[in-house]
mmCIF file of C-alpha atoms in Angstrom:
data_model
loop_
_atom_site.group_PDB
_atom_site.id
_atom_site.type_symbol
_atom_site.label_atom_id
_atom_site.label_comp_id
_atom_site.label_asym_id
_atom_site.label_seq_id
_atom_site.Cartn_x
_atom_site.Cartn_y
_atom_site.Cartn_z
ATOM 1 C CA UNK A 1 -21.338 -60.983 -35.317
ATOM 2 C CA UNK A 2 -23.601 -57.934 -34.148
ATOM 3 C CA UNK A 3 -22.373 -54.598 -35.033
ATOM 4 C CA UNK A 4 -24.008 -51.184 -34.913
ATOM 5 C CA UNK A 5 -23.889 -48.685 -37.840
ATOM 6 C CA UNK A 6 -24.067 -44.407 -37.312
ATOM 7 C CA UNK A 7 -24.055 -43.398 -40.553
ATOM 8 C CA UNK A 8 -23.202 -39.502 -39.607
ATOM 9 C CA UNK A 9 -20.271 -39.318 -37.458
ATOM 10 C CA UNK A 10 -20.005 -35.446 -37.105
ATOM 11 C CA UNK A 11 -23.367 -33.258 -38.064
ATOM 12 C CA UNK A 12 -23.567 -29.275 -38.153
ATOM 13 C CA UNK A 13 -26.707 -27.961 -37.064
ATOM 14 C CA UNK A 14 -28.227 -24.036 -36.633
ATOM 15 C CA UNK A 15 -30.840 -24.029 -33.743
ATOM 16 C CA UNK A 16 -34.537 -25.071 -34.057
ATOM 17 C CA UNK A 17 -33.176 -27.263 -37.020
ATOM 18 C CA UNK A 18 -34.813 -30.789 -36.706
ATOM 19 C CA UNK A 19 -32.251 -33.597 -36.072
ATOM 20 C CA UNK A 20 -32.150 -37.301 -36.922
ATOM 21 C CA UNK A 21 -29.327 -39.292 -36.311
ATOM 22 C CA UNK A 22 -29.346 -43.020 -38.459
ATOM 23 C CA UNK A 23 -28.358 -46.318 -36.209
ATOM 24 C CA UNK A 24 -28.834 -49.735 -37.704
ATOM 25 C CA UNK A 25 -27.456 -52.813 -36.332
ATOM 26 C CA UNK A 26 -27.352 -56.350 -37.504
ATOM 27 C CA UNK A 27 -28.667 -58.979 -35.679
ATOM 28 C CA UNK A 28 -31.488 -61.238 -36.142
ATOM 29 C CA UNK A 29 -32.884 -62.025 -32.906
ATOM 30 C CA UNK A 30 -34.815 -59.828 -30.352
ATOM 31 C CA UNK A 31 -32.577 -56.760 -29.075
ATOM 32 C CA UNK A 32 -32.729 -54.220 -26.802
ATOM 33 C CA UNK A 33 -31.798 -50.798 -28.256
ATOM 34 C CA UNK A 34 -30.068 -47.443 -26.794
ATOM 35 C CA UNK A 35 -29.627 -44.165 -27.656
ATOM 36 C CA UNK A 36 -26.474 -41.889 -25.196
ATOM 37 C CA UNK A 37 -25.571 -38.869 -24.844
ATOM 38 C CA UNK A 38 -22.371 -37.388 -23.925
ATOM 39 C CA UNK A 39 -22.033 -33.715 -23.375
ATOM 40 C CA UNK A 40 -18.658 -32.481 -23.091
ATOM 41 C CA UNK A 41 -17.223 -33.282 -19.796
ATOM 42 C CA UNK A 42 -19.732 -35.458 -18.585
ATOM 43 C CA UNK A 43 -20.239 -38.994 -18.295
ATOM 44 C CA UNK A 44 -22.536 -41.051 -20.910
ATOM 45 C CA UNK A 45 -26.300 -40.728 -20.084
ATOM 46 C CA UNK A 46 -29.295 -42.345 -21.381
ATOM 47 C CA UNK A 47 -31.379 -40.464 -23.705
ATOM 48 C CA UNK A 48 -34.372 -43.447 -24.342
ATOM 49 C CA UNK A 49 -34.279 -46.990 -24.507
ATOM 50 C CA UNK A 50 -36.480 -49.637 -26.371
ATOM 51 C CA UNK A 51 -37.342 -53.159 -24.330
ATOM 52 C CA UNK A 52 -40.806 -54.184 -26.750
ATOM 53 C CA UNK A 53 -44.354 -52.394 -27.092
ATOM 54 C CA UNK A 54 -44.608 -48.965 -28.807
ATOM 55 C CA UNK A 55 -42.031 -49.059 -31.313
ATOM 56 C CA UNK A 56 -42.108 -45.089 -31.076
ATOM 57 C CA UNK A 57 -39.987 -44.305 -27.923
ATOM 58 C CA UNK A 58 -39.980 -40.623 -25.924
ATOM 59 C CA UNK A 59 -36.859 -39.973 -23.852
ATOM 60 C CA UNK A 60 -35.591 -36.809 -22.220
ATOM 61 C CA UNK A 61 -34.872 -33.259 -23.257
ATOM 62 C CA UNK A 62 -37.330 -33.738 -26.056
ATOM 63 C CA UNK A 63 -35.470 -36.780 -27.957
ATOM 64 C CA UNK A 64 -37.383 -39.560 -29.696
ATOM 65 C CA UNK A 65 -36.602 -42.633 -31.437
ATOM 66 C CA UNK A 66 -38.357 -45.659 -33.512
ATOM 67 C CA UNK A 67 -37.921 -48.935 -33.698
ATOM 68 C CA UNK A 68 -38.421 -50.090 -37.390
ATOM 69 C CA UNK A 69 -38.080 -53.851 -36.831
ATOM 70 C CA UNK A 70 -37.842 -54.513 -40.236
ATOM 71 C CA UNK A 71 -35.035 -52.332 -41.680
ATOM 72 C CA UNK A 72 -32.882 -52.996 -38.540
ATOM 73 C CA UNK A 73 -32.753 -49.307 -37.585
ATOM 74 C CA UNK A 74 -33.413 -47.431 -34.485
ATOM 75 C CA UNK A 75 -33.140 -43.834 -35.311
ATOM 76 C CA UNK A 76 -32.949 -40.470 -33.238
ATOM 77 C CA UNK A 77 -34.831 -37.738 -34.000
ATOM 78 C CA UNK A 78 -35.729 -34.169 -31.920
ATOM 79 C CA UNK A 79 -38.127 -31.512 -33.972
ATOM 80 C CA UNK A 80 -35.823 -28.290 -32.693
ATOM 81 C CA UNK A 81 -32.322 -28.627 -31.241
ATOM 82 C CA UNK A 82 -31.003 -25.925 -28.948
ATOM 83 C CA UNK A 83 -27.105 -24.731 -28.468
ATOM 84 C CA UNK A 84 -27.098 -27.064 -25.377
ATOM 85 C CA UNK A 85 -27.639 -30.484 -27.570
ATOM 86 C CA UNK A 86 -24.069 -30.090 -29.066
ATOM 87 C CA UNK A 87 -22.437 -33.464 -27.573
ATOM 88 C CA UNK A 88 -21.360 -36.687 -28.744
ATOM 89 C CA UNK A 89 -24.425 -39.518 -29.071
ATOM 90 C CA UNK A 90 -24.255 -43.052 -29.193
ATOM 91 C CA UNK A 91 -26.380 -45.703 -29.955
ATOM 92 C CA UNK A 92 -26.116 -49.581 -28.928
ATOM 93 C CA UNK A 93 -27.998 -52.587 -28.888
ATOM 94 C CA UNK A 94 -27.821 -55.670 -26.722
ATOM 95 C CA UNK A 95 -29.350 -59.113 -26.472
ATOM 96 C CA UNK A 96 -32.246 -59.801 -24.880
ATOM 97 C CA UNK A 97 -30.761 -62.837 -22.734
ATOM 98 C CA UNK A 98 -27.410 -63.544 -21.622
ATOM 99 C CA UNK A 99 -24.866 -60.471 -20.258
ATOM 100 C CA UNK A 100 -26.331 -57.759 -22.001
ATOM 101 C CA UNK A 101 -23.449 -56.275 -23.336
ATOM 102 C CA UNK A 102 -23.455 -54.079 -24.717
ATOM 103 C CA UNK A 103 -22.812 -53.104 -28.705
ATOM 104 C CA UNK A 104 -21.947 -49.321 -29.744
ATOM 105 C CA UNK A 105 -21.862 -47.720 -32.575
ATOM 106 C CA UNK A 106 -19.182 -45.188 -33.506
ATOM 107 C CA UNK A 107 -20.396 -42.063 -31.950
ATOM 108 C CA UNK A 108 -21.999 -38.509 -34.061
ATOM 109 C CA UNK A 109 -20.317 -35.469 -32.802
ATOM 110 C CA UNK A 110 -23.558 -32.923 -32.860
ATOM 111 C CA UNK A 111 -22.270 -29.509 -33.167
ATOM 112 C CA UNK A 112 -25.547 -27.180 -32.732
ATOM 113 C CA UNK A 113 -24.709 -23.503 -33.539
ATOM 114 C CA UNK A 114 -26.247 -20.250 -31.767
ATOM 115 C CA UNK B 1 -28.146 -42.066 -5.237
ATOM 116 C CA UNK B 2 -24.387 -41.901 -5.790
ATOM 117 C CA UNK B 3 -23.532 -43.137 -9.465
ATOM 118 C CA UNK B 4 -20.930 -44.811 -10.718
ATOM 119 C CA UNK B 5 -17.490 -43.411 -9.826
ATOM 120 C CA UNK B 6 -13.973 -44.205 -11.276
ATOM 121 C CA UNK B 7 -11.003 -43.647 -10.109
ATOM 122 C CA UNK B 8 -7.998 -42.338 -11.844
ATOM 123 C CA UNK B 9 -9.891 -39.571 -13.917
ATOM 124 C CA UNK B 10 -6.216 -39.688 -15.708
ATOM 125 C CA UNK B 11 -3.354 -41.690 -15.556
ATOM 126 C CA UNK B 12 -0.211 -41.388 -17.947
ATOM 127 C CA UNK B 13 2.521 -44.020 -17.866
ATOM 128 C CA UNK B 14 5.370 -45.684 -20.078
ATOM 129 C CA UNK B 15 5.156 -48.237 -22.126
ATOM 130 C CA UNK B 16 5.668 -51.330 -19.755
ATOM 131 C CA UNK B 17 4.501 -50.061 -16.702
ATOM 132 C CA UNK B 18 1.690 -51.671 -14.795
ATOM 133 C CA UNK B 19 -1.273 -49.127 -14.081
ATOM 134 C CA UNK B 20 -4.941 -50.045 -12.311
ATOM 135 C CA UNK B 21 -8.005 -48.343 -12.786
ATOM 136 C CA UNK B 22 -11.120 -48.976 -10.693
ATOM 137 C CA UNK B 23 -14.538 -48.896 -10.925
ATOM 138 C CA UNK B 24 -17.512 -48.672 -7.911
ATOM 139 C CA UNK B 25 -20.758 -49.506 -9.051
ATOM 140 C CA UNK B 26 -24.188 -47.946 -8.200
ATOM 141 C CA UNK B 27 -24.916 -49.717 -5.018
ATOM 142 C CA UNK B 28 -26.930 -53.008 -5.187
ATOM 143 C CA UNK B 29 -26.111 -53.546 -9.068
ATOM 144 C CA UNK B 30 -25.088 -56.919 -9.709
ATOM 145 C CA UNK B 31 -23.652 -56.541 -12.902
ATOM 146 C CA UNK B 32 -20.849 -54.724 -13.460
ATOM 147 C CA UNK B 33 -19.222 -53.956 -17.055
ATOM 148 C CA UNK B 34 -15.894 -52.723 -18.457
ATOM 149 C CA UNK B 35 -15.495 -51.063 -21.850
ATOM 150 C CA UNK B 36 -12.684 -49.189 -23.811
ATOM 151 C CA UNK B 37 -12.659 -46.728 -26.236
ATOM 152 C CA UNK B 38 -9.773 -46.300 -28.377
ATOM 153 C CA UNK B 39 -9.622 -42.624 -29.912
ATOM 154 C CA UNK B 40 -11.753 -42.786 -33.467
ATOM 155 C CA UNK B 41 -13.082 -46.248 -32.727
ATOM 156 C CA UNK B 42 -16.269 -47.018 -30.580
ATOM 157 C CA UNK B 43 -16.614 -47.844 -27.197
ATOM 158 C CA UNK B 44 -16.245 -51.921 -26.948
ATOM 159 C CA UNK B 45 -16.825 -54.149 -24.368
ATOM 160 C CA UNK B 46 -14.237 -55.539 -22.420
ATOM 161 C CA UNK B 47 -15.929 -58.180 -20.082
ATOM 162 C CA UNK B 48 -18.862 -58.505 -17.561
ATOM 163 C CA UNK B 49 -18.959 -59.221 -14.212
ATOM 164 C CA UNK B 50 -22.447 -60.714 -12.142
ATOM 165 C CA UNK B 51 -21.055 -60.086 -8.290
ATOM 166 C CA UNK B 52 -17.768 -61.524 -7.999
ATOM 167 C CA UNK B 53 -17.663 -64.030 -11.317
ATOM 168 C CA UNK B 54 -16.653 -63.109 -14.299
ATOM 169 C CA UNK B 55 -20.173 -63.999 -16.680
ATOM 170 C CA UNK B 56 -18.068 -62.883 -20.264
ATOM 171 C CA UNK B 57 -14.453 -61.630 -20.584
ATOM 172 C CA UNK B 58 -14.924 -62.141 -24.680
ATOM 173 C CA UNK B 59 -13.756 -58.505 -25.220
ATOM 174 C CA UNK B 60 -10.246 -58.507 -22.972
ATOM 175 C CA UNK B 61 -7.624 -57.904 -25.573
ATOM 176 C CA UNK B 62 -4.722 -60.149 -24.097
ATOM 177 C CA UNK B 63 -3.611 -61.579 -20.648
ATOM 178 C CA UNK B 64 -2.134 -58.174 -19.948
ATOM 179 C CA UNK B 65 -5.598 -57.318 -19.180
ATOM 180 C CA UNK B 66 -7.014 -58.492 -15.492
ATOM 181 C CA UNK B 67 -10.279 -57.941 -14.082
ATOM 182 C CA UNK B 68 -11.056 -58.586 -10.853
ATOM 183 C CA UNK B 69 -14.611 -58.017 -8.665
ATOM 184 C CA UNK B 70 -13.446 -58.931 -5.156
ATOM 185 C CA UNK B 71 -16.504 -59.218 -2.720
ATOM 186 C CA UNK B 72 -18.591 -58.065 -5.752
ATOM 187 C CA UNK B 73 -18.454 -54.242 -5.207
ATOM 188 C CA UNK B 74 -15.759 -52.704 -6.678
ATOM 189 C CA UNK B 75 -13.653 -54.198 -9.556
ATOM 190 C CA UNK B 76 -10.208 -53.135 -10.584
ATOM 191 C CA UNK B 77 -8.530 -53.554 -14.053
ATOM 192 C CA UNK B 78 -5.233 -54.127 -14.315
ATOM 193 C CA UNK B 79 -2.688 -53.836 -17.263
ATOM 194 C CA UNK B 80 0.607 -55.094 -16.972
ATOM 195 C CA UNK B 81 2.860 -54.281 -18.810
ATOM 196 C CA UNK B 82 1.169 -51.488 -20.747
ATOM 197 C CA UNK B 83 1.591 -51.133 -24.099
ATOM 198 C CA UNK B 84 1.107 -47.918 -26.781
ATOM 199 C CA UNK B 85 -2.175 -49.350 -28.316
ATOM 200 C CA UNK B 86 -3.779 -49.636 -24.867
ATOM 201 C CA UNK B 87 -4.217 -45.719 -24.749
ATOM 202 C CA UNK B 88 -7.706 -44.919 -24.919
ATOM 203 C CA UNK B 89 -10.643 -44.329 -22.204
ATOM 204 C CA UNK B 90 -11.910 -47.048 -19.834
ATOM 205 C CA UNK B 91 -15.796 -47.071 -18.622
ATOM 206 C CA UNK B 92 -16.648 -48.751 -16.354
ATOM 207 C CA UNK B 93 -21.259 -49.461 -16.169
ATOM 208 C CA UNK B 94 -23.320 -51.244 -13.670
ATOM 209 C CA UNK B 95 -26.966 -52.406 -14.114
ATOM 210 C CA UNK B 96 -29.403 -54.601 -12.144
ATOM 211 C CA UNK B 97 -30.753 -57.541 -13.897
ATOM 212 C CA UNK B 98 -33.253 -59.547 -12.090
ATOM 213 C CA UNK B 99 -33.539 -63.176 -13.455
ATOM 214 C CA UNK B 100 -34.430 -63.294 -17.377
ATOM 215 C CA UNK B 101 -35.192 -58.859 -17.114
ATOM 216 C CA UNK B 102 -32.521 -56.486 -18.282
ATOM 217 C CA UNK B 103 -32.027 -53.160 -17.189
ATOM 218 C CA UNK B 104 -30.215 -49.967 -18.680
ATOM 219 C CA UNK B 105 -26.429 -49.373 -17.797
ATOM 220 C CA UNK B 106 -25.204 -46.524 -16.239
ATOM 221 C CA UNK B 107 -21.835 -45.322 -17.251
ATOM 222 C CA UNK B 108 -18.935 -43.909 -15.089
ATOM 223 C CA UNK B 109 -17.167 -41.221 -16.242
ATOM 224 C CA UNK B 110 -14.219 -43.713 -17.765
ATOM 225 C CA UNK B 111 -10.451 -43.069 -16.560
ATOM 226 C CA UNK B 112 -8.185 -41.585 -19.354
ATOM 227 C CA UNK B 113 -5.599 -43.823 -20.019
ATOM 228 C CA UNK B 114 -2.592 -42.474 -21.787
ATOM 229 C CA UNK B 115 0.506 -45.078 -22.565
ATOM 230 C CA UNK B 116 3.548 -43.109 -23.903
#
C-alpha cells in the first residue's frame, strides 16, 4: 500500500533559519507529489506541486521542493523563514491515473520564533 | 472565484446521534473528495466522487458513513449513529480532471466534528 513518511512532526525554528522538511513515500509507479500548508485558522493551501519535468519545483512565499526519483523523497526546503511560516505542512502524493486521491503524510507543526 | 465552503464549521453531538456535514465544491469541478483527520493521525481519504457517482469509497470506515453527490454539486456526509472514534475534522476538496490530466485539490476548511 502507498504511504507517506514526515520524518519531523514538530520543528523549532529562529527567523532567517533555513528550513527543510523530509517526505518520502512508497510507491513504485509514477506519482504526483504535494506539499500544504496550513496556517492557523485557515484552510489547507498549496505550497508547490510536482506533475514531471524539472525535478526542482518553486512554489509560493519562497518554498521549494525536489523530486529525487530515486530515494522516494520529495522534500521542502525555504533558505530564510519568517515569524509568519509558523503553520502546520503536509505533504501527499497521488497516482498518476485513476481518482487521484490523495495520500498524506502526518503533518510538521513549524513553530518559527521572532 | 468562491472556494470550497463547508458547512457546519462545528458540530458536537452524543454518541448515537445522526449528524450531516456538507461540502460545495469550486464551481465546475467534477471531482469532489472527502477526507478525515482524526486528532494525531493524518488526514485520510474517505471516498471520491466524479459528478454524482461515487468513483472510490475505499476509505469510508463502516456503513454508518454515507456519501451522497445529488445533481453533482454539493455532497453531504452522513453518520448515523455516531460513535466516539468518529471525532475528528472532515475536509471536504474538489479538483477538475480532464480525461487522463490531474489537477491539484483545493481543500475546504473541514467541519469539526466532536462525538461525546
Amino acid at each position: 500500500a502507498q504511504s507517506v513518511s514526515q520524518h519531523n512532526h514538530h520543528v523549532i525554528l529562529s527567523e532567517a533559519a533555513s528550513l527543510e522538511l523530509g517526505c518520502n513515500y512508497s510507491y513504485g509507479g509514477t506519482v504526483n507529489l504535494f506539499w500544504y500548508v496550513q496556517y492557523p485558522g485557515q484552510h489547507l493551501q498549496l505550497l508547490l506541486k510536482y506533475f514531471s519535468g524539472d525535478p526542482l519545483v518553486k512554489g509560493i512565499k519562497g518554498f521549494e521542493a525536489e523530486f529525487i526519483k530515486s530515494k522516494f523523497s520529495f522534500n521542502l526546503r525555504k533558505p530564510s523563514v519568517q515569524w509568519s511560516d509558523t503553520a502546520e505542512y503536509f505533504c501527499a502524493v497521488s497516482r498518476t491515473s485513476g481518482t487521484y486521491k490523495y495520500i498524506f503524510g502526518t503533518g510538521t507543526r513549524l513553530k518559527v520564533l521572532a | 472565484e468562491a472556494g470550497v465552503t463547508q458547512f457546519p464549521s462545528h458540530s458536537v453531538i452524543e454518541k448515537g446521534q445522526t449528524v450531516t456535514l456538507r461540502c460545495d465544491p469550486i464551481s465546475g469541478h467534477d471531482n469532489l473528495y472527502w477526507y478525515r483527520r482524526v486528532m494525531g493521525k493524518e488526514i485520510k481519504f474517505l471516498l471520491h466522487f466524479v459528478k454524482e457517482s461515487k468513483q472510490d469509497e475505499s476509505g469510508m470506515p463502516n456503513n454508518r458513513f454515507l456519501a451522497e453527490r445529488t445533481g453533482g454539486t454539493y455532497s453531504t456526509l452522513k453518520v448515523q449513529p455516531a460513535e466516539l472514534e468518529d471525532s475528528g475534522v472532515y475536509f471536504c476538496a474538489s479538483s477538475q480532471a480532464l480525461g487522463a490530466v490531474s489537477y491539484e485539490q483545493y481543500f475546504g476548511p473541514g467541519t469539526r466534528l466532536t462525538v461525546t
